[in-house]
Short mmCIF file of C-alpha atoms in Angstrom, two decimals:
data_model
loop_
_atom_site.label_atom_id
_atom_site.label_comp_id
_atom_site.label_asym_id
_atom_site.label_seq_id
_atom_site.Cartn_x
_atom_site.Cartn_y
_atom_site.Cartn_z
CA UNK A 298 15.01 3.92 -30.73
CA UNK A 299 15.77 1.68 -27.74
CA UNK A 300 15.47 -2.00 -28.58
CA UNK A 301 12.41 -3.52 -26.94
CA UNK A 302 12.20 -6.94 -25.39
CA UNK A 303 10.30 -9.58 -27.33
CA UNK A 304 7.46 -9.55 -24.78
CA UNK A 305 7.06 -5.74 -24.93
CA UNK A 306 7.04 -5.65 -28.71
CA UNK A 307 4.66 -8.61 -28.91
CA UNK A 308 2.24 -6.98 -26.46
CA UNK A 309 2.22 -3.75 -28.49
CA UNK A 310 1.71 -5.75 -31.69
CA UNK A 311 -1.26 -7.55 -30.12
CA UNK A 312 -2.79 -4.25 -28.99
CA UNK A 313 -2.61 -2.82 -32.51
CA UNK A 314 -4.11 -6.00 -33.99
CA UNK A 315 -6.91 -5.81 -31.43
CA UNK A 316 -7.47 -2.14 -32.27
CA UNK A 317 -7.66 -2.94 -35.98
CA UNK A 318 -10.27 -5.63 -35.30
CA UNK A 319 -12.30 -3.28 -33.11
CA UNK A 320 -12.19 -0.51 -35.72
CA UNK A 321 -13.56 -2.85 -38.38
CA UNK A 322 -16.37 -3.95 -36.08
CA UNK A 323 -17.18 -0.34 -35.13
CA UNK A 324 -17.23 0.58 -38.82
CA UNK A 325 -19.82 -2.14 -39.33
CA UNK A 326 -21.89 -0.74 -36.45
CA UNK A 327 -21.60 2.78 -37.91
CA UNK A 328 -22.37 1.64 -41.47
CA UNK A 329 -23.79 4.48 -43.54
CA UNK A 330 -22.47 7.28 -41.29
CA UNK A 331 -19.45 9.54 -41.66
CA UNK A 332 -17.81 7.58 -38.83
CA UNK A 333 -17.71 4.36 -40.88
CA UNK A 334 -14.94 5.77 -43.09
CA UNK A 335 -13.02 7.02 -40.05
CA UNK A 336 -12.97 3.63 -38.35
CA UNK A 337 -12.04 1.81 -41.56
CA UNK A 338 -9.09 4.15 -42.11
CA UNK A 339 -8.08 3.83 -38.45
CA UNK A 340 -8.12 0.05 -38.92
CA UNK A 341 -5.65 0.43 -41.79
CA UNK A 342 -3.52 2.75 -39.63
CA UNK A 343 -3.55 0.22 -36.78
CA UNK A 344 -2.39 -2.52 -39.15
CA UNK A 345 0.49 -0.25 -40.21
CA UNK A 346 1.37 0.33 -36.55
CA UNK A 347 1.33 -3.42 -35.99
CA UNK A 348 3.77 -3.79 -38.89
CA UNK A 349 6.00 -1.14 -37.29
CA UNK A 350 6.03 -3.03 -34.00
CA UNK A 351 6.81 -6.21 -35.89
CA UNK A 352 9.88 -4.52 -37.37
CA UNK A 353 11.02 -3.52 -33.88
CA UNK A 354 11.15 -7.10 -32.62
CA UNK A 355 14.59 -8.15 -31.34
CA UNK A 356 16.72 -9.99 -33.86
CA UNK A 357 16.37 -13.14 -31.80
CA UNK A 358 12.59 -13.11 -32.39
CA UNK A 359 11.25 -14.48 -35.66
CA UNK A 360 8.06 -12.94 -37.15
CA UNK A 361 7.03 -16.48 -38.07
CA UNK A 362 6.37 -17.02 -34.37
CA UNK A 363 3.52 -14.47 -34.41
CA UNK A 364 0.13 -15.99 -33.61
CA UNK A 365 -2.97 -14.96 -35.53
CA UNK A 366 -5.23 -12.52 -33.69
CA UNK A 367 -8.40 -13.95 -32.16
CA UNK A 368 -10.75 -11.65 -30.20
CA UNK A 369 -11.03 -12.50 -26.53
CA UNK A 370 -14.34 -13.02 -24.74
CA UNK A 371 -13.87 -9.59 -23.17
CA UNK A 372 -13.56 -7.91 -26.58
CA UNK A 373 -16.59 -9.79 -27.91
CA UNK A 374 -18.65 -8.81 -24.86
CA UNK A 375 -17.72 -5.12 -25.19
CA UNK A 376 -18.62 -5.18 -28.87
CA UNK A 377 -21.99 -6.70 -28.02
CA UNK A 378 -22.57 -3.79 -25.63
CA UNK A 379 -21.59 -1.33 -28.36
CA UNK A 380 -24.01 -2.96 -30.81
CA UNK A 381 -26.83 -2.97 -28.27
CA UNK A 382 -26.46 0.46 -26.67
CA UNK A 383 -24.30 2.36 -29.17
CA UNK A 384 -20.52 2.95 -29.10
CA UNK A 385 -20.90 6.37 -27.45
CA UNK A 386 -22.39 4.74 -24.34
CA UNK A 387 -19.36 2.48 -23.83
CA UNK A 388 -16.80 5.12 -24.78
CA UNK A 389 -14.69 4.81 -21.58
CA UNK A 390 -14.50 1.03 -22.02
CA UNK A 391 -13.45 1.37 -25.65
CA UNK A 392 -10.79 3.89 -24.63
CA UNK A 393 -9.40 1.26 -22.26
CA UNK A 394 -8.99 -1.02 -25.29
CA UNK A 395 -6.95 1.67 -27.07
CA UNK A 396 -9.70 2.59 -29.51
CA UNK A 397 -9.04 6.02 -30.99
CA UNK A 398 -11.28 8.54 -32.69
CA UNK A 399 -13.77 8.54 -29.82
CA UNK A 400 -13.99 12.33 -29.84
CA UNK A 401 -16.38 12.01 -32.81
CA UNK A 402 -18.95 11.12 -30.13
CA UNK A 403 -18.32 14.42 -28.36
CA UNK A 404 -20.25 17.63 -28.92
CA UNK A 405 -17.35 19.95 -28.05
CA UNK A 406 -15.14 21.86 -30.53
CA UNK A 407 -12.11 20.03 -31.84
CA UNK A 408 -9.72 22.80 -30.83
CA UNK A 409 -9.92 25.99 -28.81
CA UNK A 410 -10.89 28.76 -31.21
CA UNK A 411 -12.22 26.38 -33.86
CA UNK A 412 -15.87 25.47 -34.04
CA UNK A 413 -16.64 22.00 -35.28
CA UNK A 414 -19.35 21.91 -37.96
CA UNK A 415 -22.65 20.49 -36.81
CA UNK A 416 -22.59 16.73 -37.04
CA UNK A 417 -26.11 15.37 -37.25
CA UNK A 418 -24.97 11.85 -36.53
CA UNK A 419 -23.23 12.62 -33.26
CA UNK A 420 -25.59 11.28 -30.65
CA UNK A 421 -23.99 11.96 -27.29
CA UNK A 422 -25.89 12.71 -24.11
CA UNK A 423 -25.43 16.09 -22.53
CA UNK A 424 -22.80 15.96 -19.83
CA UNK A 425 -22.24 18.30 -16.92
CA UNK A 426 -18.61 19.30 -16.58
CA UNK A 427 -16.46 21.37 -14.32
CA UNK A 428 -17.85 22.99 -11.21
CA UNK A 429 -21.48 22.48 -12.27
CA UNK A 430 -20.87 18.72 -12.40
CA UNK A 431 -19.38 18.76 -8.89
CA UNK A 432 -22.33 20.72 -7.48
CA UNK A 433 -24.78 18.40 -9.21
CA UNK A 434 -22.99 15.33 -7.79
CA UNK A 435 -23.08 16.85 -4.29
CA UNK A 436 -26.83 17.53 -4.55
CA UNK A 437 -27.54 13.96 -5.60
CA UNK A 438 -25.28 12.69 -2.80
CA UNK A 439 -27.36 14.63 -0.27
CA UNK A 440 -30.53 13.29 -1.87
CA UNK A 441 -29.26 9.70 -1.63
CA UNK A 442 -28.58 10.19 2.07
CA UNK A 443 -32.01 11.68 2.64
CA UNK A 444 -33.97 8.94 0.89
CA UNK A 445 -31.99 5.95 2.16
CA UNK A 446 -31.73 6.99 5.81
CA UNK A 447 -35.27 8.34 6.05
CA UNK A 448 -36.55 5.05 4.61
CA UNK A 449 -34.42 3.10 7.09
CA UNK A 450 -35.68 5.18 10.01
CA UNK A 451 -39.30 4.73 8.91
CA UNK A 452 -38.91 0.98 8.56
CA UNK A 453 -37.20 0.57 11.94
CA UNK A 454 -39.67 2.89 13.69
CA UNK A 455 -42.57 0.88 12.29
CA UNK A 456 -41.05 -2.35 13.61
CA UNK A 457 -39.89 -1.01 16.99
CA UNK A 458 -41.29 1.61 19.36
CA UNK A 459 -37.86 2.30 20.87
CA UNK A 460 -36.32 5.65 19.79
CA UNK A 461 -32.91 4.41 20.95
CA UNK A 462 -33.08 1.57 18.48
CA UNK A 463 -34.15 4.00 15.76
CA UNK A 464 -31.18 6.25 16.61
CA UNK A 465 -28.69 3.37 16.56
CA UNK A 466 -30.06 2.05 13.26
CA UNK A 467 -30.13 5.51 11.68
CA UNK A 468 -26.57 6.27 12.77
CA UNK A 469 -25.34 2.92 11.47
CA UNK A 470 -27.20 3.47 8.20
CA UNK A 471 -25.71 6.94 7.81
CA UNK A 472 -22.14 5.73 8.37
CA UNK A 473 -22.55 2.60 6.24
CA UNK A 474 -24.07 4.55 3.36
CA UNK A 475 -21.55 7.39 3.51
CA UNK A 476 -18.58 4.99 3.67
CA UNK A 477 -20.00 2.95 0.80
CA UNK A 478 -20.45 6.06 -1.33
CA UNK A 479 -16.93 7.25 -0.50
CA UNK A 480 -15.38 3.87 -1.31
CA UNK A 481 -17.26 3.62 -4.60
CA UNK A 482 -16.29 7.14 -5.63
CA UNK A 483 -12.65 6.55 -4.72
CA UNK A 484 -12.45 3.36 -6.77
CA UNK A 485 -14.26 4.99 -9.70
CA UNK A 486 -12.05 8.09 -9.89
CA UNK A 487 -8.90 6.10 -9.19
CA UNK A 488 -9.72 3.66 -11.99
CA UNK A 489 -10.36 6.54 -14.39
CA UNK A 490 -7.03 8.12 -13.49
CA UNK A 491 -5.18 4.82 -13.95
CA UNK A 492 -6.83 4.36 -17.34
CA UNK A 493 -5.85 7.88 -18.37
CA UNK A 494 -2.26 7.47 -17.14
CA UNK A 495 -1.94 4.14 -18.96
CA UNK A 496 -3.31 5.53 -22.22
CA UNK A 497 -1.16 8.66 -21.99
CA UNK A 498 1.89 6.46 -21.50
CA UNK A 499 1.07 4.53 -24.66
CA UNK A 500 0.40 7.73 -26.62
CA UNK A 501 3.65 9.29 -25.41
CA UNK A 502 5.66 6.26 -26.53
CA UNK A 503 4.00 6.20 -29.95
CA UNK A 504 4.32 9.96 -30.34
CA UNK A 505 8.08 9.70 -29.77
CA UNK A 506 8.53 6.72 -32.09
CA UNK A 507 5.97 7.34 -34.85
CA UNK A 508 5.03 11.06 -34.94
CA UNK A 509 3.98 10.95 -38.61
CA UNK A 510 1.59 8.05 -38.04
CA UNK A 511 0.07 9.84 -35.04
CA UNK A 512 -0.42 12.98 -37.15
CA UNK A 513 -2.16 10.93 -39.84
CA UNK A 514 -4.53 9.36 -37.32
CA UNK A 515 -5.33 12.74 -35.80
CA UNK A 516 -6.01 14.18 -39.26
CA UNK A 517 -8.46 11.34 -39.96
CA UNK A 518 -10.37 12.22 -36.81
CA UNK A 519 -10.59 15.92 -37.67
CA UNK A 520 -11.70 15.06 -41.18
CA UNK A 521 -14.45 12.82 -39.82
CA UNK A 522 -15.60 15.68 -37.60
CA UNK A 523 -16.22 17.95 -40.57
CA UNK A 524 -12.92 19.60 -41.51
CA UNK A 525 -11.56 19.43 -45.04
CA UNK A 526 -8.64 17.08 -45.69
CA UNK A 527 -6.27 20.05 -46.04
CA UNK A 528 -7.48 21.71 -42.83
CA UNK A 529 -7.34 18.45 -40.90
CA UNK A 530 -3.79 17.70 -42.07
CA UNK A 531 -2.55 21.21 -41.26
CA UNK A 532 -4.10 21.16 -37.78
CA UNK A 533 -2.68 17.72 -37.02
CA UNK A 534 0.85 18.64 -38.16
CA UNK A 535 0.77 21.86 -36.15
CA UNK A 536 -0.22 19.98 -33.00
CA UNK A 537 2.29 17.16 -33.40
CA UNK A 538 5.08 19.74 -33.69
CA UNK A 539 4.47 20.64 -30.03
CA UNK A 540 4.91 17.36 -28.04
CA UNK A 541 3.42 18.64 -24.77
CA UNK A 542 0.29 20.00 -26.42
CA UNK A 543 0.13 17.06 -28.79
CA UNK A 544 -0.07 14.55 -25.94
CA UNK A 545 -2.97 16.40 -24.33
CA UNK A 546 -4.77 16.71 -27.66
CA UNK A 547 -4.23 13.06 -28.55
CA UNK A 548 -5.86 12.06 -25.26
CA UNK A 549 -8.87 14.22 -26.07
CA UNK A 550 -9.23 13.57 -29.80
CA UNK A 551 -8.03 9.99 -30.22
CA UNK A 552 -9.24 8.52 -26.95
CA UNK A 553 -12.06 10.90 -26.02
CA UNK A 554 -10.48 11.41 -22.58
CA UNK A 555 -10.28 14.81 -20.91
CA UNK A 556 -7.46 15.05 -18.32
CA UNK A 557 -9.21 18.04 -16.74
CA UNK A 558 -12.33 16.00 -16.01
CA UNK A 559 -10.59 13.91 -13.37
CA UNK A 560 -10.01 15.09 -9.83
CA UNK A 561 -8.37 13.59 -6.78
CA UNK A 562 -9.70 10.15 -5.74
CA UNK A 563 -9.43 11.14 -2.08
CA UNK A 564 -11.15 14.46 -2.74
CA UNK A 565 -13.99 12.68 -4.52
CA UNK A 566 -14.29 10.16 -1.67
CA UNK A 567 -14.43 12.85 1.03
CA UNK A 568 -16.96 14.90 -0.96
CA UNK A 569 -19.22 11.87 -1.42
CA UNK A 570 -18.95 10.96 2.26
CA UNK A 571 -19.83 14.48 3.41
CA UNK A 572 -22.71 14.89 0.93
CA UNK A 573 -24.32 11.58 1.89
CA UNK A 574 -23.76 12.23 5.61
CA UNK A 575 -25.46 15.64 5.39
CA UNK A 576 -28.49 14.09 3.73
CA UNK A 577 -28.58 11.13 6.11
CA UNK A 578 -28.30 13.39 9.15
CA UNK A 579 -31.44 15.42 8.41
CA UNK A 580 -34.01 12.70 9.28
CA UNK A 581 -31.86 11.62 12.25
CA UNK A 582 -31.62 15.00 14.03
CA UNK A 583 -34.92 14.71 16.02
CA UNK A 584 -33.76 11.39 17.52
CA UNK A 585 -30.44 12.97 18.52
CA UNK A 586 -32.32 15.67 20.43
CA UNK A 587 -34.79 13.40 22.25
CA UNK A 588 -35.15 9.68 22.88
CA UNK A 589 -38.36 9.77 24.89
CA UNK A 590 -40.36 6.65 24.05
CA UNK A 591 -43.62 8.52 24.59
CA UNK A 592 -42.60 11.05 21.95
CA UNK A 593 -41.78 8.55 19.19
CA UNK A 594 -44.73 9.59 17.01
CA UNK A 595 -43.83 13.27 17.37
CA UNK A 596 -40.14 12.64 16.66
CA UNK A 597 -41.02 10.59 13.60
CA UNK A 598 -43.32 13.30 12.24
CA UNK A 599 -40.65 15.98 12.73
CA UNK A 600 -38.11 13.71 11.04
CA UNK A 601 -40.35 13.15 8.03
CA UNK A 602 -41.27 16.83 7.72
CA UNK A 603 -37.56 17.72 7.75
CA UNK A 604 -36.91 15.04 5.14
CA UNK A 605 -39.76 16.28 2.95
CA UNK A 606 -38.38 19.82 3.03
CA UNK A 607 -34.92 18.49 2.16
CA UNK A 608 -36.24 16.39 -0.73
CA UNK A 609 -38.24 19.28 -2.14
CA UNK A 610 -35.17 21.53 -1.83
CA UNK A 611 -32.80 19.15 -3.62
CA UNK A 612 -35.39 18.47 -6.32
CA UNK A 613 -35.87 22.18 -6.88
CA UNK A 614 -32.12 22.73 -7.06
CA UNK A 615 -31.78 19.99 -9.68
CA UNK A 616 -34.16 21.99 -11.89
CA UNK A 617 -31.31 24.47 -12.42
CA UNK A 618 -29.50 21.73 -14.37
CA UNK A 619 -32.44 19.95 -15.99
CA UNK A 620 -34.29 23.03 -17.21
CA UNK A 621 -37.57 21.70 -15.74
CA UNK A 622 -39.89 23.78 -13.58
CA UNK A 623 -38.74 24.38 -10.00
CA UNK A 624 -42.01 23.28 -8.38
CA UNK A 625 -42.41 20.21 -10.61
CA UNK A 626 -38.83 19.03 -9.93
CA UNK A 627 -39.28 19.55 -6.20
CA UNK A 628 -42.60 17.67 -6.04
CA UNK A 629 -41.25 14.86 -8.21
CA UNK A 630 -38.31 14.30 -5.86
CA UNK A 631 -40.67 14.47 -2.88
CA UNK A 632 -42.97 11.91 -4.50
CA UNK A 633 -40.10 9.48 -5.17
CA UNK A 634 -38.79 9.80 -1.63
CA UNK A 635 -42.28 9.39 -0.17
CA UNK A 636 -42.82 6.21 -2.18
CA UNK A 637 -39.54 4.73 -0.90
CA UNK A 638 -40.37 5.68 2.69
CA UNK A 639 -43.89 4.27 2.47
CA UNK A 640 -42.63 0.92 1.21
CA UNK A 641 -40.05 0.77 4.02
CA UNK A 642 -42.69 1.67 6.61
CA UNK A 643 -45.11 -1.00 5.38
CA UNK A 644 -42.40 -3.66 5.42
CA UNK A 645 -41.36 -2.61 8.92
CA UNK A 646 -44.98 -2.75 10.11
CA UNK A 647 -45.42 -6.21 8.63
CA UNK A 648 -42.19 -7.57 10.14
CA UNK A 649 -42.44 -5.93 13.56
CA UNK A 650 -44.94 -4.45 15.95
CA UNK A 651 -48.09 -2.57 15.03
CA UNK A 652 -47.60 0.75 13.20
CA UNK A 653 -46.72 3.81 15.24
#
C-alpha cells in the first residue's frame, strides 16, 4: 500500500471516528428495531477502520498527537434532523457524512434475483424512479409555469389596463422562472453527482486496501435486511470478489446511493427550463396574438380558460402516478391554481387601478 501523507491519513481517521459516533447516535434513534444492532456493529467496524488508518500514519507521525473526536455543529444539527424527522428522510445528507447501511431504509431487493424479506420497520416513502420519475418531474414543471405565470398575469392585468405591460411582465416572469428552475435543477443534480463521485472514490480506496472489512460491513447490512448470517456472508464475499460489481453494490447497499438515478446536470437544467417555459407560455399566448387595449378583458378570459384547461390536464395526468381519480386530481389542481390566481388578482386590484 502506498504510504499516505499525515494529513490524508488523519482526515480518513477523523471520518471513521465521525462515522462511529454517528452510528452510535443512529442506533439510539433506532432503539428497539432490527436496525439498532446494525448501526452498533457498524460503529465497531468504523472504530476498527480508524485503527487501520492509525496504523497507516507515516513513521514521522506519532499516534499520541491524535486529538479526541468531538462532533461538529454540522453533525449535531444533522442528528437533530434525524431525530425529528427520521433518518430515512435525511438519507442523502447522512450519505454525505459517510454513513453506511442506508439501504435498510430502501424498499428494493438487496440484489437482482433475490427478494428481501418484508421488513415491517422500513418506513420509506414511495419514490418514482427511471422514466416515470422524469415524466412526473416534467408535468410538475409545466404546472409550476402555469400557476406562477398565470398568477403574475392576473395580478399585473388587475393593476394595469395595458396589454403591452401584461405581455412584458408575463414574458419576464416566464424567462425568470424558467431560468431559476434550470439553475436550481443544475445545482441539485450536480451536487448529487459530486457527492456520489466523492463517496465512490472513498469506497474504491477502502475496497482496495481493506476488502475483508468491506465484506464484513456489507454482510452486516444484508443480515439487518433479513438474510441469515450465512447467506449474508456468502453474498458479501461473492460481491467483493468482483471489484467492479462490488463498488456499484457498495454504493447502493452501504450508502443508499443509486448511480443510475442521476442524469446529466445540463440535461436536467434544459428539461426544467423547457417544462416551465411550456407551462408559462400557455397563459401568455393570447397577449402575443393581440395587444388591443379594448380587448384586455377578452384576452384575459381566454388566457385564464387556457390556463384552467392546462391545470386540469396536468392534474389529471398526475393521477396516473398517485392512483387517485382522474377527475378529482384534475379539479384539485384547478382549485389550487384558481386560489393562487385569485389572490394575485386581488392584490393587483388593491395596488393598482380598478379591476378589469
